[in-house]
mmCIF file of C-alpha atoms and ligand atoms in Angstrom:
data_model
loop_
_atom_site.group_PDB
_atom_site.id
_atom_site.type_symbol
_atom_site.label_atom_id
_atom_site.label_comp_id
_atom_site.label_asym_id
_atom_site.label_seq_id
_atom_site.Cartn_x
_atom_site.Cartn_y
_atom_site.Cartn_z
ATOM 1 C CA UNK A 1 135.782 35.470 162.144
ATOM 2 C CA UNK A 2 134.952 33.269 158.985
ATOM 3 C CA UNK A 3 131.624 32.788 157.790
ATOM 4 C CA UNK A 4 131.919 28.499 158.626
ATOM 5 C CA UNK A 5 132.649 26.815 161.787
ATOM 6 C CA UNK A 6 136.092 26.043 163.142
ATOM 7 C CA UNK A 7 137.383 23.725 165.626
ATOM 8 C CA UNK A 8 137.382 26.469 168.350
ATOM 9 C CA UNK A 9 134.603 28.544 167.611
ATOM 10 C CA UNK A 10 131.158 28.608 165.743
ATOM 11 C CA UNK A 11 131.691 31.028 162.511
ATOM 12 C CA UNK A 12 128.753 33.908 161.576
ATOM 13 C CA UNK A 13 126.455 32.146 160.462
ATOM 14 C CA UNK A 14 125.939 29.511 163.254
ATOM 15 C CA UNK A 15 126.244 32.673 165.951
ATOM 16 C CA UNK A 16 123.583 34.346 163.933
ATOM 17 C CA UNK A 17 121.087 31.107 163.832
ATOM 18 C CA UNK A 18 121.936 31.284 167.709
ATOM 19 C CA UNK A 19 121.246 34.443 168.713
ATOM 20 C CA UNK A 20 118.410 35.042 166.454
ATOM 21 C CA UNK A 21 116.520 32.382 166.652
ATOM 22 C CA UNK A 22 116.811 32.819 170.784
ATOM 23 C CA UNK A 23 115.527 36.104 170.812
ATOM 24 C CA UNK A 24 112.635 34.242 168.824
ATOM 25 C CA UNK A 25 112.253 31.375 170.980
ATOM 26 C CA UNK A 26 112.111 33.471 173.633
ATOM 27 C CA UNK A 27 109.058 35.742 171.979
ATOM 28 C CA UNK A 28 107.526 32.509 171.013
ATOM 29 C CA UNK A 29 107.327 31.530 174.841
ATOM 30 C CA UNK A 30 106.197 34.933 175.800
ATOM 31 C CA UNK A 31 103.117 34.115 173.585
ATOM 32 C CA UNK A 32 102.706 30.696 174.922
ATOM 33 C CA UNK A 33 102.746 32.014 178.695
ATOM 34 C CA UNK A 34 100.627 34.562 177.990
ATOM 35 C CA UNK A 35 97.984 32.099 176.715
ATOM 36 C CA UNK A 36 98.630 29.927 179.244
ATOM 37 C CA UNK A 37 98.462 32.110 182.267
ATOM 38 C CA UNK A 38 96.832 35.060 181.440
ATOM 39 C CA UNK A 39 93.890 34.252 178.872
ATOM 40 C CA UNK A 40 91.615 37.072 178.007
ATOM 41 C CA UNK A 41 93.926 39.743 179.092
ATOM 42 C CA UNK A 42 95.840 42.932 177.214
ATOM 43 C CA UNK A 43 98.860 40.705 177.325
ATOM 44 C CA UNK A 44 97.756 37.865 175.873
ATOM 45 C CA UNK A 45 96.031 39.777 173.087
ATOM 46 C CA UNK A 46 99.168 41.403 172.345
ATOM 47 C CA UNK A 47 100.962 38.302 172.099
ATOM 48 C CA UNK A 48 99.083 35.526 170.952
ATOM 49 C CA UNK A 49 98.458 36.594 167.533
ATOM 50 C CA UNK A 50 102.137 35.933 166.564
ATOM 51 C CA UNK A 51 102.270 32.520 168.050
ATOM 52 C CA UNK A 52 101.303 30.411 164.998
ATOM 53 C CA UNK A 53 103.431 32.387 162.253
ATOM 54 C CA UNK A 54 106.622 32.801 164.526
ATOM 55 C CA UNK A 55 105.931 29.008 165.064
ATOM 56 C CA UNK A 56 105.705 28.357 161.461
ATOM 57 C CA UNK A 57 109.053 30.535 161.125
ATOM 58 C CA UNK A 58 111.124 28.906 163.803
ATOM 59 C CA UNK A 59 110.486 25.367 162.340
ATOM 60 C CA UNK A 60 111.508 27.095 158.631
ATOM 61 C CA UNK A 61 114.819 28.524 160.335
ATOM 62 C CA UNK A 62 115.382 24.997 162.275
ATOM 63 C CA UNK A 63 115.390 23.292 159.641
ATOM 64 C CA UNK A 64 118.054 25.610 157.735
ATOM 65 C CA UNK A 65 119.992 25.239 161.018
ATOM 66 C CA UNK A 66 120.178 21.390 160.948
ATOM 67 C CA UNK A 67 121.215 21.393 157.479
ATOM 68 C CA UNK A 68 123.824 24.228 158.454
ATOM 69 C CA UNK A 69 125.179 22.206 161.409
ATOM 70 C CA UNK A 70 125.808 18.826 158.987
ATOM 71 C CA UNK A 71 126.915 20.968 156.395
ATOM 72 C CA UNK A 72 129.740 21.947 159.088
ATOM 73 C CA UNK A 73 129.667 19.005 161.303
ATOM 74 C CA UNK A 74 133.749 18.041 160.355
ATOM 75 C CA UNK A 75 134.568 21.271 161.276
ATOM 76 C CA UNK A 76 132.260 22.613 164.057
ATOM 77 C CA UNK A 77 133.600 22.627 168.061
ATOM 78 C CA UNK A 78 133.111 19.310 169.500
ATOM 79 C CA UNK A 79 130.534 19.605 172.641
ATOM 80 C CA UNK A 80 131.867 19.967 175.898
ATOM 81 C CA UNK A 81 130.909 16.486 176.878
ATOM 82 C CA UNK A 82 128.096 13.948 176.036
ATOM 83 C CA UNK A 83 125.002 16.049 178.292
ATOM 84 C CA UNK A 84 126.106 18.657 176.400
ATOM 85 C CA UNK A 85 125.513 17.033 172.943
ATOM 86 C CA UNK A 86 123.103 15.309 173.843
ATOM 87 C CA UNK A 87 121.261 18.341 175.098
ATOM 88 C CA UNK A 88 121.757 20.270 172.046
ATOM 89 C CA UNK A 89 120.383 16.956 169.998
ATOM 90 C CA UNK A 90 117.215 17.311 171.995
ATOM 91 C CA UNK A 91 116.852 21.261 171.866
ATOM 92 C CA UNK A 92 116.926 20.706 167.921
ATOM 93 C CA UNK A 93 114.652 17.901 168.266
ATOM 94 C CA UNK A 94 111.951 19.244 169.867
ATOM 95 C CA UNK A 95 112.699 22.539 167.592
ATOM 96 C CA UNK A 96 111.128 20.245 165.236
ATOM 97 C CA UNK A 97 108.576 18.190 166.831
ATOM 98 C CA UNK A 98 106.607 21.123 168.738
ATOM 99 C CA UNK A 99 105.995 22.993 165.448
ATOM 100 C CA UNK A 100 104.882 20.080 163.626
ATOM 101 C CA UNK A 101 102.821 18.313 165.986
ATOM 102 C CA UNK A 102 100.946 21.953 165.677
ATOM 103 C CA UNK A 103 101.022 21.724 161.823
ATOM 104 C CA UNK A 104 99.567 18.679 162.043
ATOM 105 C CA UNK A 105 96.605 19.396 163.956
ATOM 106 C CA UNK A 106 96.261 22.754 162.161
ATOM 107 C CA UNK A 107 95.851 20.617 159.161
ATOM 108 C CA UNK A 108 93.406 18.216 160.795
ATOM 109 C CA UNK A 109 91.052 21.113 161.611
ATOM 110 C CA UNK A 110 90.162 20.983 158.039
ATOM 111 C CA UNK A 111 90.293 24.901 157.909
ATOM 112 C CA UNK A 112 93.291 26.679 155.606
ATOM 113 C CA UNK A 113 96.114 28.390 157.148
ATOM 114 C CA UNK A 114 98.159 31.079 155.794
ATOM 115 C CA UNK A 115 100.828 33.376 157.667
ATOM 116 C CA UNK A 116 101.474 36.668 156.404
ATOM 117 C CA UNK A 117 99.168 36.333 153.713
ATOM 118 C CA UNK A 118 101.055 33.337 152.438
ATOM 119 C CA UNK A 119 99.471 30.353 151.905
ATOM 120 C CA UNK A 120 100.283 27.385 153.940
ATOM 121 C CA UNK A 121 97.775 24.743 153.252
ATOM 122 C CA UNK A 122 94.307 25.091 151.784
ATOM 123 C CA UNK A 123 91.138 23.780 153.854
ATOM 124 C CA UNK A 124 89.333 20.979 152.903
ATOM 125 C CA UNK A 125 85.274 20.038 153.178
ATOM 126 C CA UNK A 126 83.999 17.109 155.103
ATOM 127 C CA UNK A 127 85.158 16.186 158.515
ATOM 128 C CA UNK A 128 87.829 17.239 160.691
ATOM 129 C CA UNK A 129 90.780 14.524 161.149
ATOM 130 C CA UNK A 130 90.298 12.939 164.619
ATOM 131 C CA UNK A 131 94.142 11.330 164.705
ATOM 132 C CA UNK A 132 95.977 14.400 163.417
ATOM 133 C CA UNK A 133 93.824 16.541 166.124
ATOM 134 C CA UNK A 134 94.847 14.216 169.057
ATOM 135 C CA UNK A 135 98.130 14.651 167.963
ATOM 136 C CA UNK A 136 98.619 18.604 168.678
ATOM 137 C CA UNK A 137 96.834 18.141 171.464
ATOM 138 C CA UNK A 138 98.521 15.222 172.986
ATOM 139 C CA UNK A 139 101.829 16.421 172.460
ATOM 140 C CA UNK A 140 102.155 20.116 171.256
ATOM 141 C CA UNK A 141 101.992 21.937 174.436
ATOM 142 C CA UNK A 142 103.981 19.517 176.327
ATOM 143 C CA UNK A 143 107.347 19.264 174.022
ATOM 144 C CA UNK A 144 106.803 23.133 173.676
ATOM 145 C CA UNK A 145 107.686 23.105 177.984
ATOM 146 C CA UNK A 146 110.198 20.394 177.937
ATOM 147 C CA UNK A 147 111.564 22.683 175.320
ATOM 148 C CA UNK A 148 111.582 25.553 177.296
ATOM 149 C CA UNK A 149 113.097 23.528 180.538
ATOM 150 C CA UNK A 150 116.119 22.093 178.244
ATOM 151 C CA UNK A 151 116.358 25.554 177.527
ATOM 152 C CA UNK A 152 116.563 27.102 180.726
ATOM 153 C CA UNK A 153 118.928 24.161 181.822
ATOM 154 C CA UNK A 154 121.007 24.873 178.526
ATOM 155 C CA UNK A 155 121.476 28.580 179.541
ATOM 156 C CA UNK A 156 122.107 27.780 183.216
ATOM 157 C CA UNK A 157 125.152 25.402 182.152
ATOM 158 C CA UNK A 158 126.191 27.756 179.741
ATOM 159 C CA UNK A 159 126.795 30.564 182.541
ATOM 160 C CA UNK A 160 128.255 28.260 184.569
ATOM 161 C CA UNK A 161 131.044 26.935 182.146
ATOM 162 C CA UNK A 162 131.548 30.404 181.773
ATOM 163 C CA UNK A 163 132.849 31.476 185.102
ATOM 164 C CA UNK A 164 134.398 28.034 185.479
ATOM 165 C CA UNK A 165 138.375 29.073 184.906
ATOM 166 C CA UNK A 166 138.637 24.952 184.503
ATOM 167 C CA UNK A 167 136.308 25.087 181.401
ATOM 168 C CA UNK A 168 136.672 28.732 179.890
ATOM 169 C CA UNK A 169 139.352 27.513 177.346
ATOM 170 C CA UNK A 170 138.011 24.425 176.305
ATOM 171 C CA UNK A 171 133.980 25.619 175.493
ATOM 172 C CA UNK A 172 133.666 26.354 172.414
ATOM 173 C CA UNK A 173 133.051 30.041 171.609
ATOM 174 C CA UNK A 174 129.744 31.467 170.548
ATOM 175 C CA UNK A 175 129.331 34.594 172.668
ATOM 176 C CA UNK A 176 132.465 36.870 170.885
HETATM 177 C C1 HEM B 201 116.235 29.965 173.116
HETATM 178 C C2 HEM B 201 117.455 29.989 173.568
HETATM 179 C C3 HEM B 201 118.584 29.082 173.123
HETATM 180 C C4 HEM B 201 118.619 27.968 172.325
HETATM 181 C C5 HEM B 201 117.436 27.286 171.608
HETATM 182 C C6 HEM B 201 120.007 27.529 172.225
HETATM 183 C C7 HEM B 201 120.458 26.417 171.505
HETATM 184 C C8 HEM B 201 121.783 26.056 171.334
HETATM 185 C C9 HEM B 201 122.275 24.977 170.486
HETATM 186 C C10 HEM B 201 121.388 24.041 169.654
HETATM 187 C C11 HEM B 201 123.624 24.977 170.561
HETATM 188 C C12 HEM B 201 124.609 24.048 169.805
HETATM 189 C C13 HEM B 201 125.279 24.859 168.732
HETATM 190 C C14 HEM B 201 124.368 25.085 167.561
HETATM 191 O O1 HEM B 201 124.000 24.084 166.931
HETATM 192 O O2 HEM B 201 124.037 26.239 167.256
HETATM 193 C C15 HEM B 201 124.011 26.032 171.473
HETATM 194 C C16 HEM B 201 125.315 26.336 171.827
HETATM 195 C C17 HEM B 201 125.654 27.235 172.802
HETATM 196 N N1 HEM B 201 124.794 28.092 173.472
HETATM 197 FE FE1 HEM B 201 122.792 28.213 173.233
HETATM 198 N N2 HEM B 201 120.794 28.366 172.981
HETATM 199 C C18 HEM B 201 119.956 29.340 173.546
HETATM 200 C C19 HEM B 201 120.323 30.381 174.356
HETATM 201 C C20 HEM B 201 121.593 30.542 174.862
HETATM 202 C C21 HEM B 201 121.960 31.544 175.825
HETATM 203 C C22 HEM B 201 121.007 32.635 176.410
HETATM 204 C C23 HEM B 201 123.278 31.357 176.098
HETATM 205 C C24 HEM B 201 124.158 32.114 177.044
HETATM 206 C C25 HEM B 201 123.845 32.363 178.281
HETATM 207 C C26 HEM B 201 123.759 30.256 175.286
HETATM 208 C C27 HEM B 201 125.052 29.775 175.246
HETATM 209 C C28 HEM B 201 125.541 28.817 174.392
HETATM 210 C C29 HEM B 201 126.933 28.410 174.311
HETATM 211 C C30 HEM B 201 128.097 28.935 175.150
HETATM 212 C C31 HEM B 201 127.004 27.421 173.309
HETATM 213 C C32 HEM B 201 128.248 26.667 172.843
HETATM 214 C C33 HEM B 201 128.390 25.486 173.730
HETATM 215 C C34 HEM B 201 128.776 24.203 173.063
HETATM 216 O O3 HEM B 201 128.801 24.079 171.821
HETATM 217 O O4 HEM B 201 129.057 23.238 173.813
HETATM 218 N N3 HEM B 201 122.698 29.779 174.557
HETATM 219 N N4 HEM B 201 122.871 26.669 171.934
HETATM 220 C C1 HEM B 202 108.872 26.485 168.074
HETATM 221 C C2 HEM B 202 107.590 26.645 167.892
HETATM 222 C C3 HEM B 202 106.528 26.566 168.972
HETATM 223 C C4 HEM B 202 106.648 26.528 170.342
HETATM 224 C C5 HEM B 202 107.919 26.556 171.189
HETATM 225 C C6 HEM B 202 105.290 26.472 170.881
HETATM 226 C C7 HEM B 202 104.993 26.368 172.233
HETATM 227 C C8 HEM B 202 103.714 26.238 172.754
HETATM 228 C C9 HEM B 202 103.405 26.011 174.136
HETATM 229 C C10 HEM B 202 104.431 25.874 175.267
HETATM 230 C C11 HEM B 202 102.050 25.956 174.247
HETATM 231 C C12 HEM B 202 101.251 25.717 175.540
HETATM 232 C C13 HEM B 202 100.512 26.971 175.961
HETATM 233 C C14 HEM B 202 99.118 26.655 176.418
HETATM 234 O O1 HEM B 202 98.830 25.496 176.800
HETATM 235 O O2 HEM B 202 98.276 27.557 176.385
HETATM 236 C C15 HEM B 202 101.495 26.166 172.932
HETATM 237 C C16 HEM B 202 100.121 26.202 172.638
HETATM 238 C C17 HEM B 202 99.615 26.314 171.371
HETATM 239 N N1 HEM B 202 100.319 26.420 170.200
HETATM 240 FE FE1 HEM B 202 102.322 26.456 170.030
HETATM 241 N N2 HEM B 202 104.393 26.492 169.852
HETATM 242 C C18 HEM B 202 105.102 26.544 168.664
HETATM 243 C C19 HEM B 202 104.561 26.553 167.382
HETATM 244 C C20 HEM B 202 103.215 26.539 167.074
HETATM 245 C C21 HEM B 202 102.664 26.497 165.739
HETATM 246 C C22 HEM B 202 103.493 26.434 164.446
HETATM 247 C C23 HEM B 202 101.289 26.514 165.862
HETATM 248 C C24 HEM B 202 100.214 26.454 164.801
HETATM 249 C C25 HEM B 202 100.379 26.123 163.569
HETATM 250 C C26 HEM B 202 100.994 26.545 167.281
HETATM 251 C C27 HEM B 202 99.716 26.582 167.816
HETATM 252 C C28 HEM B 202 99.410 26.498 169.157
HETATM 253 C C29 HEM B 202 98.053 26.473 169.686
HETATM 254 C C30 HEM B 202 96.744 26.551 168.876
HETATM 255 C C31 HEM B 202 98.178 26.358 171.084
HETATM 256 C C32 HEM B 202 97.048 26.314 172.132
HETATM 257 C C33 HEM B 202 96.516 24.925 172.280
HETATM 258 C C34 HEM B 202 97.523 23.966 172.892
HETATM 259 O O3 HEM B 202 97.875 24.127 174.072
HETATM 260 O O4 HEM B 202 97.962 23.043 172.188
HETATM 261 N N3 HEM B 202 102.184 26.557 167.997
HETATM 262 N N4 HEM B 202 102.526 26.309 172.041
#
């Protein structure tokens, strides 16, 4: 196993981008359901408090991701066809655009956000930015569940190349 891609398989770091950051993902929708469907409960207590920092992480890890996948992108597995790359384009996409179009509004608020204790942005007085609001709203929620629908259709074709004798050799390895 080498730490870059190769033609037939992704190397360590790729596989741990993967895996992480859908054991993330995953957390991040847990949060996001549990707002959604079950406000003012236990659950959603217990969740939503992580939603904006995880969110703030998974756009941070992302973006390493893209850079990791150019970095590579001579030697990386080609996609099993043109869904398949086109899907992945899209899952990175919206990897993007669902954090920011929250980061955007947060910032419109006019109030100053930190995670951790860090310091994101600071507030500012006066009034709130009506454009930069509309945008998380508009748009945040919705690319977060065409997200998670790519998603689910990403790990449906993915267990279905898998016991696919036609396709096992040719997909390109990121399992083991
Ligand atoms: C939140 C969950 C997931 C996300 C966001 C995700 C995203 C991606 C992306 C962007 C790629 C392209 C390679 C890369 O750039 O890293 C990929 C490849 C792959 N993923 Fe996932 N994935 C998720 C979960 C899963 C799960 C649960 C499975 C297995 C059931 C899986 C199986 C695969 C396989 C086999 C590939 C290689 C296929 C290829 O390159 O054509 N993924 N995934
Ligand atoms: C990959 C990262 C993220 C994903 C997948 C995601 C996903 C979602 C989804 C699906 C919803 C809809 C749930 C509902 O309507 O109650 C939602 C709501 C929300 N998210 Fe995120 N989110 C992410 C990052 C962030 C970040 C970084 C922030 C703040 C800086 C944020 C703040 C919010 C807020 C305030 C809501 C409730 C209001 C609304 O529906 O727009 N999210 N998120």
């Amino acid at each position: 196993m080498t730490i870059k891609d190769s033609p037939k398989r992704y190397g360590t770091i790729s596989r741990v981008f993967h895996w992480t950051m859908a054991l993330l993902i995953l957390w991040q929708f847990l949060s996001a359901g549990a707002h959604y469907f079950l406000e003012d409960t236990a659950i959603e207590s217990f969740f939503w408090p992580t939603h904006k920092p995880l969110g703030v992480v998974l756009l941070a890890m992302d973006f390493l991701r893209l850079l990791w996948a150019i970095i590579n992108l001579s030697t990386r597995p080609h996609s099993i066809n043109l869904l398949a790359k086109l899907g992945h384009l899209s899952i990175y996409f919206l990897l993007l655009a669902t954090p920011i179009t929250a980061m955007i509004r947060q910032y419109g608020s006019g109030r100053s956000f930190d995670i951790f204790g860090a310091p994101i942005f600071p507030g500012f007085d006066g009034d709130r930015i009506q454009w930069m609001l509309d945008i998380g709203s508009d748009f945040h929620g919705e690319a977060g569940w065409v997200l998670l629908l790519l998603i689910v259709g990403h790990i449906f074709m993915a267990i279905r190349s898998k016991k696919n004798p036609a396709k096992i050799n040719v997909m390109p390895r990121i399992w083991k």
